[in-house]
mmCIF file of C-alpha atoms and ligand atoms in Angstrom:
data_model
loop_
_atom_site.group_PDB
_atom_site.id
_atom_site.type_symbol
_atom_site.label_atom_id
_atom_site.label_comp_id
_atom_site.label_asym_id
_atom_site.label_seq_id
_atom_site.Cartn_x
_atom_site.Cartn_y
_atom_site.Cartn_z
ATOM 1 C CA UNK E 21 115.389 90.496 104.307
ATOM 2 C CA UNK E 22 112.546 88.264 103.086
ATOM 3 C CA UNK E 23 111.133 89.137 99.392
ATOM 4 C CA UNK E 24 107.455 88.433 98.684
ATOM 5 C CA UNK E 25 105.762 88.617 95.451
ATOM 6 C CA UNK E 26 102.183 88.157 95.971
ATOM 7 C CA UNK E 27 99.694 87.953 93.174
ATOM 8 C CA UNK E 28 101.950 89.944 90.714
ATOM 9 C CA UNK E 29 100.712 91.076 87.095
ATOM 10 C CA UNK E 30 102.208 93.312 84.351
ATOM 11 C CA UNK E 31 101.260 94.178 81.524
ATOM 12 C CA UNK E 32 103.152 96.838 78.865
ATOM 13 C CA UNK E 33 99.875 98.621 77.161
ATOM 14 C CA UNK E 34 97.437 95.843 76.990
ATOM 15 C CA UNK E 35 100.754 93.028 76.599
ATOM 16 C CA UNK E 36 100.441 90.852 79.615
ATOM 17 C CA UNK E 37 104.450 89.987 81.015
ATOM 18 C CA UNK E 38 103.959 88.667 84.278
ATOM 19 C CA UNK E 39 100.810 86.626 85.016
ATOM 20 C CA UNK E 40 99.924 86.204 88.871
ATOM 21 C CA UNK E 41 103.294 85.168 89.773
ATOM 22 C CA UNK E 42 103.405 84.607 93.595
ATOM 23 C CA UNK E 43 107.069 83.859 95.043
ATOM 24 C CA UNK E 44 108.650 83.821 98.449
ATOM 25 C CA UNK E 45 112.534 84.772 97.731
ATOM 26 C CA UNK E 46 114.894 83.942 101.294
ATOM 27 C CA UNK E 47 117.899 85.544 102.728
ATOM 28 C CA UNK E 48 120.807 84.325 102.503
ATOM 29 C CA UNK E 49 120.055 82.206 99.113
ATOM 30 C CA UNK E 50 121.297 82.808 95.233
ATOM 31 C CA UNK E 51 117.930 81.937 94.011
ATOM 32 C CA UNK E 52 118.170 81.732 90.492
ATOM 33 C CA UNK E 53 115.341 82.576 87.607
ATOM 34 C CA UNK E 54 115.931 80.851 84.401
ATOM 35 C CA UNK E 55 113.350 80.565 81.546
ATOM 36 C CA UNK E 56 113.090 81.103 77.720
ATOM 37 C CA UNK E 57 113.607 84.548 76.109
ATOM 38 C CA UNK E 58 110.538 86.820 76.805
ATOM 39 C CA UNK E 59 109.529 84.671 79.312
ATOM 40 C CA UNK E 60 109.423 87.594 81.633
ATOM 41 C CA UNK E 61 112.732 87.384 83.967
ATOM 42 C CA UNK E 62 113.789 90.510 83.324
ATOM 43 C CA UNK E 63 110.168 92.545 84.301
ATOM 44 C CA UNK E 64 109.806 90.172 87.311
ATOM 45 C CA UNK E 65 113.311 91.729 88.395
ATOM 46 C CA UNK E 66 112.460 95.391 87.352
ATOM 47 C CA UNK E 67 109.239 95.057 89.243
ATOM 48 C CA UNK E 68 111.028 93.444 92.600
ATOM 49 C CA UNK E 69 113.689 96.744 92.140
ATOM 50 C CA UNK E 70 110.496 99.057 91.964
ATOM 51 C CA UNK E 71 111.517 100.294 88.601
ATOM 52 C CA UNK E 72 108.418 99.195 86.716
ATOM 53 C CA UNK E 73 105.201 99.426 88.698
ATOM 54 C CA UNK E 74 102.931 96.241 88.907
ATOM 55 C CA UNK E 75 99.235 96.149 87.254
ATOM 56 C CA UNK E 76 98.464 93.936 89.919
ATOM 57 C CA UNK E 77 99.957 92.486 93.108
ATOM 58 C CA UNK E 78 102.047 93.287 95.676
ATOM 59 C CA UNK E 79 106.311 93.438 96.289
ATOM 60 C CA UNK E 80 107.389 93.043 100.438
ATOM 61 C CA UNK E 81 110.207 93.205 102.026
ATOM 62 C CA UNK E 82 110.064 91.656 105.439
ATOM 63 C CA UNK E 83 106.463 91.736 105.404
ATOM 64 C CA UNK E 84 106.250 95.570 104.621
ATOM 65 C CA UNK E 85 104.473 96.828 101.378
ATOM 66 C CA UNK E 86 107.514 97.881 98.684
ATOM 67 C CA UNK E 87 104.973 100.930 97.527
ATOM 68 C CA UNK E 88 105.464 102.169 101.864
ATOM 69 C CA UNK E 89 109.641 102.484 101.504
ATOM 70 C CA UNK E 90 110.528 105.756 100.168
ATOM 71 C CA UNK E 91 112.700 105.954 97.072
ATOM 72 C CA UNK E 92 116.261 106.823 99.254
ATOM 73 C CA UNK E 93 115.121 103.783 101.545
ATOM 74 C CA UNK E 94 114.513 101.626 98.150
ATOM 75 C CA UNK E 95 117.967 102.665 97.040
ATOM 76 C CA UNK E 96 119.731 101.760 100.193
ATOM 77 C CA UNK E 97 118.337 98.548 100.439
ATOM 78 C CA UNK E 98 118.222 96.866 96.423
ATOM 79 C CA UNK E 99 120.608 97.047 94.001
ATOM 80 C CA UNK E 100 119.757 96.146 90.456
ATOM 81 C CA UNK E 101 122.419 95.481 87.928
ATOM 82 C CA UNK E 102 121.213 96.354 84.517
ATOM 83 C CA UNK E 103 122.817 94.690 81.969
ATOM 84 C CA UNK E 104 121.723 97.070 78.602
ATOM 85 C CA UNK E 105 123.612 100.130 80.026
ATOM 86 C CA UNK E 106 124.956 102.275 77.209
ATOM 87 C CA UNK E 107 128.628 102.534 76.870
ATOM 88 C CA UNK E 108 128.370 105.753 74.964
ATOM 89 C CA UNK E 109 127.487 107.674 78.486
ATOM 90 C CA UNK E 110 130.843 110.044 78.497
ATOM 91 C CA UNK E 111 131.649 108.899 82.424
ATOM 92 C CA UNK E 112 134.573 107.200 83.958
ATOM 93 C CA UNK E 113 134.257 103.611 85.674
ATOM 94 C CA UNK E 114 135.332 105.219 89.424
ATOM 95 C CA UNK E 115 132.308 107.783 88.733
ATOM 96 C CA UNK E 116 129.911 105.131 87.799
ATOM 97 C CA UNK E 117 130.788 102.981 90.400
ATOM 98 C CA UNK E 118 130.826 105.710 93.365
ATOM 99 C CA UNK E 119 127.665 107.276 92.401
ATOM 100 C CA UNK E 120 126.112 103.901 93.652
ATOM 101 C CA UNK E 121 127.220 104.989 97.168
ATOM 102 C CA UNK E 122 125.252 108.461 96.666
ATOM 103 C CA UNK E 123 122.028 106.955 98.759
ATOM 104 C CA UNK E 124 124.127 106.677 101.621
ATOM 105 C CA UNK E 125 125.519 109.918 101.589
ATOM 106 C CA UNK E 126 124.227 112.822 104.009
ATOM 107 C CA UNK E 127 122.330 115.472 102.475
ATOM 108 C CA UNK E 128 125.416 117.983 103.473
ATOM 109 C CA UNK E 129 128.267 115.346 102.009
ATOM 110 C CA UNK E 130 129.710 116.218 98.841
ATOM 111 C CA UNK E 131 132.831 114.223 99.247
ATOM 112 C CA UNK E 132 132.745 110.564 99.330
ATOM 113 C CA UNK E 133 133.925 109.205 102.453
ATOM 114 C CA UNK E 134 136.934 106.723 103.199
ATOM 115 C CA UNK E 135 134.280 103.964 104.113
ATOM 116 C CA UNK E 136 132.633 104.288 100.575
ATOM 117 C CA UNK E 137 136.296 104.547 99.153
ATOM 118 C CA UNK E 138 137.337 101.159 101.198
ATOM 119 C CA UNK E 139 134.401 99.304 99.662
ATOM 120 C CA UNK E 140 134.529 100.178 96.259
ATOM 121 C CA UNK E 141 138.145 98.906 96.786
ATOM 122 C CA UNK E 142 137.227 96.056 98.215
ATOM 123 C CA UNK E 143 134.781 94.981 95.321
ATOM 124 C CA UNK E 144 136.779 95.766 92.756
ATOM 125 C CA UNK E 145 139.771 93.909 93.472
ATOM 126 C CA UNK E 146 137.484 90.961 94.217
ATOM 127 C CA UNK E 147 136.221 91.296 90.558
ATOM 128 C CA UNK E 148 139.504 92.250 89.208
ATOM 129 C CA UNK E 149 138.284 95.730 87.830
ATOM 130 C CA UNK E 150 141.255 98.312 89.626
ATOM 131 C CA UNK E 151 143.034 98.508 86.314
ATOM 132 C CA UNK E 152 139.806 99.781 84.873
ATOM 133 C CA UNK E 153 138.731 102.713 87.529
ATOM 134 C CA UNK E 154 140.063 105.806 85.380
ATOM 135 C CA UNK E 155 138.979 104.164 81.799
ATOM 136 C CA UNK E 156 135.835 105.914 80.548
ATOM 137 C CA UNK E 157 133.086 103.216 79.952
ATOM 138 C CA UNK E 158 133.339 103.350 75.926
ATOM 139 C CA UNK E 159 136.818 102.287 76.927
ATOM 140 C CA UNK E 160 136.198 98.952 78.459
ATOM 141 C CA UNK E 161 135.269 95.630 76.708
ATOM 142 C CA UNK E 162 131.593 93.716 77.189
ATOM 143 C CA UNK E 163 133.099 91.641 79.384
ATOM 144 C CA UNK E 164 134.927 94.324 81.582
ATOM 145 C CA UNK E 165 131.442 96.625 81.372
ATOM 146 C CA UNK E 166 129.801 93.619 82.668
ATOM 147 C CA UNK E 167 131.986 93.392 85.948
ATOM 148 C CA UNK E 168 131.844 97.283 86.531
ATOM 149 C CA UNK E 169 128.067 96.820 86.280
ATOM 150 C CA UNK E 170 128.187 93.796 89.026
ATOM 151 C CA UNK E 171 130.543 96.001 90.981
ATOM 152 C CA UNK E 172 128.087 98.665 90.722
ATOM 153 C CA UNK E 173 125.286 96.697 92.160
ATOM 154 C CA UNK E 174 127.560 95.341 95.238
ATOM 155 C CA UNK E 175 129.585 98.512 96.481
ATOM 156 C CA UNK E 176 126.069 99.251 97.774
ATOM 157 C CA UNK E 177 126.180 96.834 100.490
ATOM 158 C CA UNK E 178 122.612 96.057 99.488
ATOM 159 C CA UNK E 179 120.173 93.957 101.518
ATOM 160 C CA UNK E 180 118.451 92.471 98.005
ATOM 161 C CA UNK E 181 120.873 92.152 95.091
ATOM 162 C CA UNK E 182 119.517 91.761 91.409
ATOM 163 C CA UNK E 183 121.351 90.629 88.691
ATOM 164 C CA UNK E 184 120.241 90.547 85.347
ATOM 165 C CA UNK E 185 122.272 88.002 83.210
ATOM 166 C CA UNK E 186 125.474 89.114 84.950
ATOM 167 C CA UNK E 187 127.295 85.788 83.637
ATOM 168 C CA UNK E 188 126.394 87.453 80.267
ATOM 169 C CA UNK E 189 130.234 88.473 77.957
ATOM 170 C CA UNK E 190 132.208 86.914 80.562
ATOM 171 C CA UNK E 191 134.893 84.590 79.769
ATOM 172 C CA UNK E 192 135.205 80.801 81.076
ATOM 173 C CA UNK E 193 136.716 82.464 84.515
ATOM 174 C CA UNK E 194 135.036 85.164 85.139
ATOM 175 C CA UNK E 195 131.652 83.362 84.820
ATOM 176 C CA UNK E 196 133.066 81.120 87.757
ATOM 177 C CA UNK E 197 134.470 83.890 89.761
ATOM 178 C CA UNK E 198 131.878 86.556 89.620
ATOM 179 C CA UNK E 199 129.232 83.880 90.667
ATOM 180 C CA UNK E 200 131.545 82.579 93.229
ATOM 181 C CA UNK E 201 131.877 85.955 94.706
ATOM 182 C CA UNK E 202 127.936 86.644 94.634
ATOM 183 C CA UNK E 203 127.521 83.386 96.707
ATOM 184 C CA UNK E 204 130.013 84.054 99.038
ATOM 185 C CA UNK E 205 128.870 87.523 99.983
ATOM 186 C CA UNK E 206 125.074 86.237 99.579
ATOM 187 C CA UNK E 207 126.004 83.786 102.500
ATOM 188 C CA UNK E 208 128.146 85.994 104.335
ATOM 189 C CA UNK E 209 126.163 89.635 104.797
ATOM 190 C CA UNK E 210 122.413 87.561 104.239
ATOM 191 C CA UNK E 211 121.437 89.043 101.297
ATOM 192 C CA UNK E 212 118.250 88.116 99.243
ATOM 193 C CA UNK E 213 119.990 87.449 95.804
ATOM 194 C CA UNK E 214 118.365 87.039 92.554
ATOM 195 C CA UNK E 215 119.741 86.467 89.547
ATOM 196 C CA UNK E 216 118.531 85.690 85.934
ATOM 197 C CA UNK E 217 120.450 83.388 84.019
ATOM 198 C CA UNK E 218 120.409 81.535 80.959
ATOM 199 C CA UNK E 219 123.414 78.898 81.223
ATOM 200 C CA UNK E 220 121.698 76.271 82.905
ATOM 201 C CA UNK E 221 124.763 74.513 84.146
ATOM 202 C CA UNK E 222 126.121 77.753 85.668
ATOM 203 C CA UNK E 223 123.101 77.512 87.569
ATOM 204 C CA UNK E 224 123.343 74.312 88.930
ATOM 205 C CA UNK E 225 126.619 74.919 90.307
ATOM 206 C CA UNK E 226 125.746 78.429 92.224
ATOM 207 C CA UNK E 227 122.084 78.696 92.660
ATOM 208 C CA UNK E 228 120.414 77.429 95.854
ATOM 209 C CA UNK E 229 116.805 77.826 94.654
ATOM 210 C CA UNK E 230 115.680 77.797 90.846
ATOM 211 C CA UNK E 231 112.512 79.740 89.655
ATOM 212 C CA UNK E 232 111.816 78.566 86.355
ATOM 213 C CA UNK E 233 109.680 81.205 84.139
ATOM 214 C CA UNK E 234 107.428 80.742 81.230
ATOM 215 C CA UNK E 235 105.074 82.839 79.783
ATOM 216 C CA UNK E 236 104.790 85.102 82.481
ATOM 217 C CA UNK E 237 104.520 82.442 84.878
ATOM 218 C CA UNK E 238 106.442 80.382 87.482
ATOM 219 C CA UNK E 239 106.274 76.895 85.855
ATOM 220 C CA UNK E 240 108.708 75.364 88.645
ATOM 221 C CA UNK E 241 109.985 76.458 91.964
ATOM 222 C CA UNK E 242 112.554 74.585 94.173
ATOM 223 C CA UNK E 243 115.973 73.206 94.517
ATOM 224 C CA UNK E 244 118.228 72.879 91.811
ATOM 225 C CA UNK E 245 117.628 68.619 91.614
ATOM 226 C CA UNK E 246 114.324 69.501 91.448
ATOM 227 C CA UNK E 247 113.821 71.714 88.788
ATOM 228 C CA UNK E 248 116.862 70.666 86.385
ATOM 229 C CA UNK E 249 115.785 67.460 85.151
ATOM 230 C CA UNK E 250 115.401 66.615 81.509
ATOM 231 C CA UNK E 251 111.488 66.521 81.472
ATOM 232 C CA UNK E 252 111.268 70.060 82.734
ATOM 233 C CA UNK E 253 113.756 71.221 80.382
ATOM 234 C CA UNK E 254 112.103 69.513 77.265
ATOM 235 C CA UNK E 255 108.674 70.681 78.117
ATOM 236 C CA UNK E 256 109.854 74.505 78.645
ATOM 237 C CA UNK E 257 112.819 74.891 76.117
ATOM 238 C CA UNK E 258 111.528 71.987 74.009
ATOM 239 C CA UNK E 259 115.212 70.550 73.765
ATOM 240 C CA UNK E 260 116.381 67.148 74.687
ATOM 241 C CA UNK E 261 119.277 67.086 77.422
ATOM 242 C CA UNK E 262 120.497 64.771 79.614
ATOM 243 C CA UNK E 263 121.123 65.419 83.107
ATOM 244 C CA UNK E 264 123.478 63.647 85.035
ATOM 245 C CA UNK E 265 123.714 63.372 88.696
ATOM 246 C CA UNK E 266 127.288 63.320 90.219
ATOM 247 C CA UNK E 267 128.156 61.522 93.323
ATOM 248 C CA UNK E 268 128.183 64.946 95.419
ATOM 249 C CA UNK E 269 124.834 65.646 93.959
ATOM 250 C CA UNK E 270 126.048 68.337 91.587
ATOM 251 C CA UNK E 271 124.969 68.199 87.786
ATOM 252 C CA UNK E 272 126.216 67.770 84.451
ATOM 253 C CA UNK E 273 123.397 68.970 82.054
ATOM 254 C CA UNK E 274 124.856 68.121 78.501
ATOM 255 C CA UNK E 275 122.420 69.077 75.462
ATOM 256 C CA UNK E 276 121.725 67.010 72.880
ATOM 257 C CA UNK E 277 121.173 68.640 69.808
ATOM 258 C CA UNK E 278 119.046 67.231 66.981
HETATM 259 N N1 LIG C 317 109.602 97.869 76.967
HETATM 260 C C1 LIG C 317 108.348 96.958 76.505
HETATM 261 N N2 LIG C 317 107.515 97.273 75.768
HETATM 262 C C2 LIG C 317 106.686 96.341 74.938
HETATM 263 N N3 LIG C 317 107.145 94.917 75.141
HETATM 264 C C3 LIG C 317 108.104 94.635 76.291
HETATM 265 C C4 LIG C 317 109.362 95.705 76.878
HETATM 266 N N4 LIG C 317 110.024 94.996 77.602
HETATM 267 C C5 LIG C 317 109.886 93.476 76.952
HETATM 268 N N5 LIG C 317 108.459 93.130 76.486
HETATM 269 C C6 LIG C 317 107.783 91.940 76.119
HETATM 270 O O1 LIG C 317 107.812 91.290 77.755
HETATM 271 C C7 LIG C 317 108.102 90.014 77.570
HETATM 272 C C8 LIG C 317 109.369 89.580 78.726
HETATM 273 O O2 LIG C 317 110.021 90.289 78.218
HETATM 274 P P1 LIG C 317 111.579 90.060 79.323
HETATM 275 O O3 LIG C 317 112.854 91.597 79.185
HETATM 276 O O4 LIG C 317 111.017 90.110 80.844
HETATM 277 O O5 LIG C 317 111.832 88.459 79.158
HETATM 278 P P2 LIG C 317 113.074 87.715 79.861
HETATM 279 O O6 LIG C 317 112.830 86.644 80.361
HETATM 280 O O7 LIG C 317 113.863 88.775 80.110
HETATM 281 O O8 LIG C 317 114.015 87.728 78.213
HETATM 282 P P3 LIG C 317 115.595 87.229 77.770
HETATM 283 O O9 LIG C 317 115.781 85.950 78.219
HETATM 284 O O10 LIG C 317 115.497 87.368 76.333
HETATM 285 O O11 LIG C 317 116.260 88.387 78.639
HETATM 286 C C9 LIG C 317 108.644 89.827 76.304
HETATM 287 O O12 LIG C 317 107.911 89.430 75.361
HETATM 288 C C10 LIG C 317 108.893 91.176 75.486
HETATM 289 O O13 LIG C 317 108.930 91.447 74.098
HETATM 290 MG MG1 LIG C 318 116.062 89.354 80.213
#
């Protein structure tokens, strides 16, 4: 599904956070949104997810205005993983994950059908969280919770997958495994995937397109090799890095602290 953000602005009260953002996001690709703290990455994802209403501009899904979809349709199409869920919600991991299947159930259906359980089982095995299903949220670690939240988004089999800092709290193994799996399902099911990331090295390894934001605007949009240059990174983050291109065209990004 094609996502187009057109002339999008968003303000919290009078504080403008997104300023005239226009962006085309293609299916079957992982598009990564990077940028300094406060750049507007989370706000952009929440506007696309229809959680926040833009002050100006429009989001289109396959050329149709997002406002013309009803909430149940949006819940079936778009999955957004909220990075800051409270662990104190007294709910079991399995119950949280299964809730994400509700938009697919009929009005008279009160129990999960075998298809729901099959999808949950498959995703949980891929993210290695099956052993957590009977625990409560306050009984899992931060990295385990992160994988649970990503699973909650993936079990929807969404057409548009929005992940906000999915690598936060993950150890080196899961940082790679989770993004590898996200990339795999994106290609396999033709998802339109947008991931907000801080880790530029990870972004260079798993993303097809990079959107670089700063102060509510898009500074640069293009392939990994076009956006992740030492000049661009220095300009936006004010940090010196060395970007080495290997023979297979992959990048190694080495920070050079003063
Ligand atoms: N609920 C809110 N009320 C007022 N201002 C907010 C609110 N949420 C975010 N902001 C402000 O909007 C700006 C953009 O925030 P946003 O969360 O989109 O940034 P971000 O790029 O995701 O940052 P980070 O890398 O820290 O996650 C920030 O300056 C932030 O202070
Ligand atoms: Mg954010």
